[in-house]
Coordinates of C-alpha atoms in Angstrom, one line a residue:
M1 CA 22.6 -9.3 -4.4
T2 CA 20.1 -6.8 -6.5
T3 CA 21.9 -3.5 -7.5
L4 CA 19.6 -0.5 -7.3
P5 CA 19.5 1.6 -10.5
V6 CA 22.0 4.5 -10.8
G7 CA 20.1 7.7 -10.3
L8 CA 17.4 6.3 -8.0
E9 CA 15.8 8.9 -5.5
F10 CA 12.9 9.2 -3.5
E11 CA 10.4 12.0 -3.2
H12 CA 8.0 12.3 -0.4
Y13 CA 4.8 14.1 -0.6
D14 CA 1.8 14.9 1.8
K15 CA -2.0 14.1 0.8
A16 CA -2.5 17.8 -0.8
E17 CA 0.6 17.4 -2.7
A18 CA -0.2 13.8 -3.9
R19 CA -3.4 15.1 -5.3
D20 CA -1.5 17.3 -7.6
L21 CA 0.6 14.3 -8.9
R22 CA -2.6 12.4 -10.0
A23 CA -1.4 12.0 -13.2
V24 CA 2.0 10.7 -12.2
V25 CA 0.2 8.2 -9.8
E26 CA -2.0 7.0 -12.8
E27 CA 1.1 6.7 -15.1
I28 CA 2.9 4.6 -12.6
Y29 CA -0.1 2.3 -12.0
C30 CA -0.4 1.7 -15.5
R31 CA 3.0 0.7 -16.3
S32 CA 3.2 -1.3 -13.0
Y33 CA 0.1 -3.4 -13.4
V34 CA 0.2 -4.1 -17.1
E35 CA -1.2 -7.8 -16.8
A36 CA -3.7 -7.2 -14.2
I37 CA -5.1 -4.0 -16.3
A38 CA -5.2 -6.6 -19.4
S39 CA -7.2 -9.0 -17.2
R40 CA -10.1 -6.9 -17.4
D41 CA -11.0 -7.3 -14.0
T42 CA -13.1 -4.2 -13.0
F43 CA -11.3 -3.8 -9.7
D44 CA -7.9 -3.3 -11.5
E45 CA -9.2 -1.0 -14.2
P46 CA -7.2 2.3 -14.0
E47 CA -10.6 4.0 -13.4
A48 CA -11.4 2.0 -10.4
F49 CA -7.7 2.3 -9.0
M50 CA -7.9 6.2 -9.7
A51 CA -11.5 6.3 -7.9
R52 CA -9.7 4.8 -4.8
F53 CA -6.8 7.1 -5.0
D54 CA -9.0 10.1 -5.2
A55 CA -10.7 8.8 -2.0
Y56 CA -7.4 8.6 -0.3
T57 CA -6.4 12.1 -1.3
N58 CA -10.0 13.6 -0.6
P59 CA -9.6 16.7 1.3
A60 CA -12.6 15.8 3.3
Q61 CA -10.8 12.8 4.4
M62 CA -8.9 13.0 7.8
S63 CA -6.0 10.6 6.8
R64 CA -2.4 11.7 6.9
L65 CA -1.6 10.0 3.7
E66 CA 2.3 10.0 2.8
L67 CA 3.3 9.3 -0.9
V68 CA 6.9 8.3 -1.8
I69 CA 7.7 8.2 -5.5
A70 CA 10.8 6.5 -6.9
R71 CA 12.4 8.4 -9.8
V72 CA 15.5 7.2 -11.9
D73 CA 17.1 10.1 -13.6
G74 CA 13.7 12.0 -12.9
E75 CA 11.5 9.5 -14.4
P76 CA 8.8 8.2 -12.3
V77 CA 9.4 4.2 -11.8
G78 CA 7.5 3.4 -8.6
Q79 CA 5.4 4.5 -5.7
T80 CA 4.1 3.6 -2.4
W81 CA 1.8 5.2 0.0
G82 CA -0.2 4.8 3.3
W83 CA -1.4 6.6 6.3
P84 CA -1.8 6.0 10.0
L85 CA -5.1 4.5 11.1
R86 CA -7.3 6.7 13.2
P87 CA -9.5 5.8 16.1
N88 CA -12.3 3.6 14.9
A89 CA -10.6 2.9 11.4
A90 CA -12.7 1.4 9.1
W91 CA -9.9 -0.4 7.6
W92 CA -10.8 -3.2 10.2
G93 CA -14.2 -3.6 8.9
N94 CA -14.9 -7.2 7.8
L95 CA -11.7 -8.6 9.7
E96 CA -11.6 -12.1 10.4
L97 CA -8.6 -12.9 12.4
D98 CA -6.8 -16.4 12.2
D99 CA -6.4 -17.0 15.7
P100 CA -9.9 -17.7 17.3
D101 CA -8.8 -16.8 20.8
A102 CA -7.4 -13.5 19.6
D103 CA -9.2 -10.4 21.4
R104 CA -10.4 -8.9 18.0
A105 CA -11.4 -5.5 19.9
E106 CA -7.9 -5.3 21.5
F107 CA -6.4 -6.0 18.1
I108 CA -8.5 -3.2 16.0
A109 CA -8.1 -0.7 18.9
E110 CA -6.3 2.4 17.2
T111 CA -5.1 5.6 18.6
G112 CA -3.9 7.3 15.6
R113 CA -0.3 6.2 16.2
R114 CA -0.6 2.6 16.7
T115 CA -0.9 1.3 13.0
F116 CA 0.4 2.5 9.7
A117 CA -1.5 1.2 6.8
L118 CA 0.4 0.7 3.8
S119 CA -2.1 0.8 1.0
E120 CA 0.0 0.6 -2.3
I121 CA 3.4 -0.4 -3.4
M122 CA 4.2 -0.7 -7.1
V123 CA 7.0 -0.5 -9.5
C124 CA 6.9 0.0 -13.3
A125 CA 7.3 -3.4 -15.2
E126 CA 10.5 -2.3 -16.8
Y127 CA 12.0 -1.4 -13.5
Q128 CA 11.0 -4.7 -11.6
N129 CA 13.3 -7.1 -10.0
H130 CA 15.9 -4.4 -9.2
G131 CA 15.2 -3.9 -5.8
I132 CA 13.2 -0.9 -6.0
A133 CA 9.9 -2.1 -4.4
H134 CA 11.9 -3.2 -1.3
A135 CA 13.7 0.4 -1.3
L136 CA 10.5 2.0 -1.6
H137 CA 9.1 -0.2 1.2
D138 CA 11.9 0.6 3.8
D139 CA 12.0 4.2 2.9
L140 CA 8.6 4.7 3.6
L141 CA 8.2 2.3 6.9
D142 CA 11.6 3.4 8.4
R143 CA 10.4 6.6 8.9
R144 CA 7.2 5.8 10.5
P145 CA 6.6 6.4 14.3
E146 CA 3.9 3.9 14.7
E147 CA 4.2 0.5 16.6
R148 CA 2.9 -1.6 13.6
A149 CA 2.2 -1.6 10.0
T150 CA -0.5 -3.6 8.2
L151 CA -1.2 -4.1 4.4
L152 CA -3.8 -6.1 2.4
V153 CA -2.6 -8.8 -0.2
E154 CA -4.4 -10.9 -2.8
P155 CA -3.7 -14.5 -1.4
D156 CA -2.7 -15.8 -4.9
N157 CA -0.4 -13.0 -5.6
S158 CA 2.6 -15.5 -4.7
R159 CA 5.3 -13.1 -5.9
A160 CA 4.4 -10.2 -3.7
Y161 CA 3.2 -12.4 -0.9
A162 CA 6.8 -14.0 -0.9
K163 CA 8.5 -10.7 -0.9
Y164 CA 6.5 -9.3 2.0
V165 CA 7.1 -12.5 4.2
K166 CA 10.7 -12.1 3.3
W167 CA 10.6 -8.3 4.4
G168 CA 9.1 -9.4 7.7
W169 CA 5.5 -9.6 7.4
R170 CA 3.1 -12.1 8.8
R171 CA -0.5 -12.9 8.2
V172 CA -3.3 -12.3 10.8
G173 CA -6.5 -12.8 9.0
T174 CA -8.5 -12.0 6.0
L175 CA -11.0 -9.3 5.1
R176 CA -12.9 -8.0 2.2
P177 CA -12.4 -4.2 1.7
R178 CA -15.8 -2.0 1.2
W179 CA -14.6 -0.9 -2.2
P180 CA -17.1 -2.2 -5.3
E181 CA -15.6 -5.5 -6.8
A182 CA -13.0 -6.0 -3.9
P183 CA -11.6 -9.4 -3.5
R184 CA -11.1 -10.8 -0.1
L185 CA -7.5 -10.3 0.9
D186 CA -5.2 -11.5 3.4
V187 CA -4.1 -9.2 6.3
L188 CA -0.5 -8.7 7.1
I189 CA 1.0 -7.1 10.0
R190 CA 4.8 -6.1 10.4
D191 CA 6.2 -4.5 13.7
L192 CA 8.0 -1.3 13.2
G193 CA 10.7 0.5 15.3

């Protein structure tokens, strides 16, 4: 059984507060995705990641982003965030469902209260394998009132994929986000409540 670090605390922030924590978000990203950044894949470069973060926290966007930062004795060691999908959400663009008999229109129908999009979850390299990612995941999702949650994962990210399946997620299809250089990703769903 994994033992969480002593002194672990979670802090919750809304979109405006998240914008003010931009430097902390970037620090956590750089300390979490060391190998991905070293690969020089343009999608994983810190500048590309922060451009996506800036879009998520843009005041003109209607999203109700929630950010959770994990700290150990005050030091930021991980983060997760997401938002409820609004009606006609762009999130589902390019979705290809695995089930050919599934009603795509029904699946992507959003009310603003149906689906929570879990966008990011990461833990700094030196704190990985201590249960922090799972604790962050549960802390954010256990508070959500939506019916279900969705996330996107690279199919070859076997480490993350195995954890998501263990945590109750299931694959329903694939899509390629509209971000520049974005890869085709697997779409996972998890019931909430």
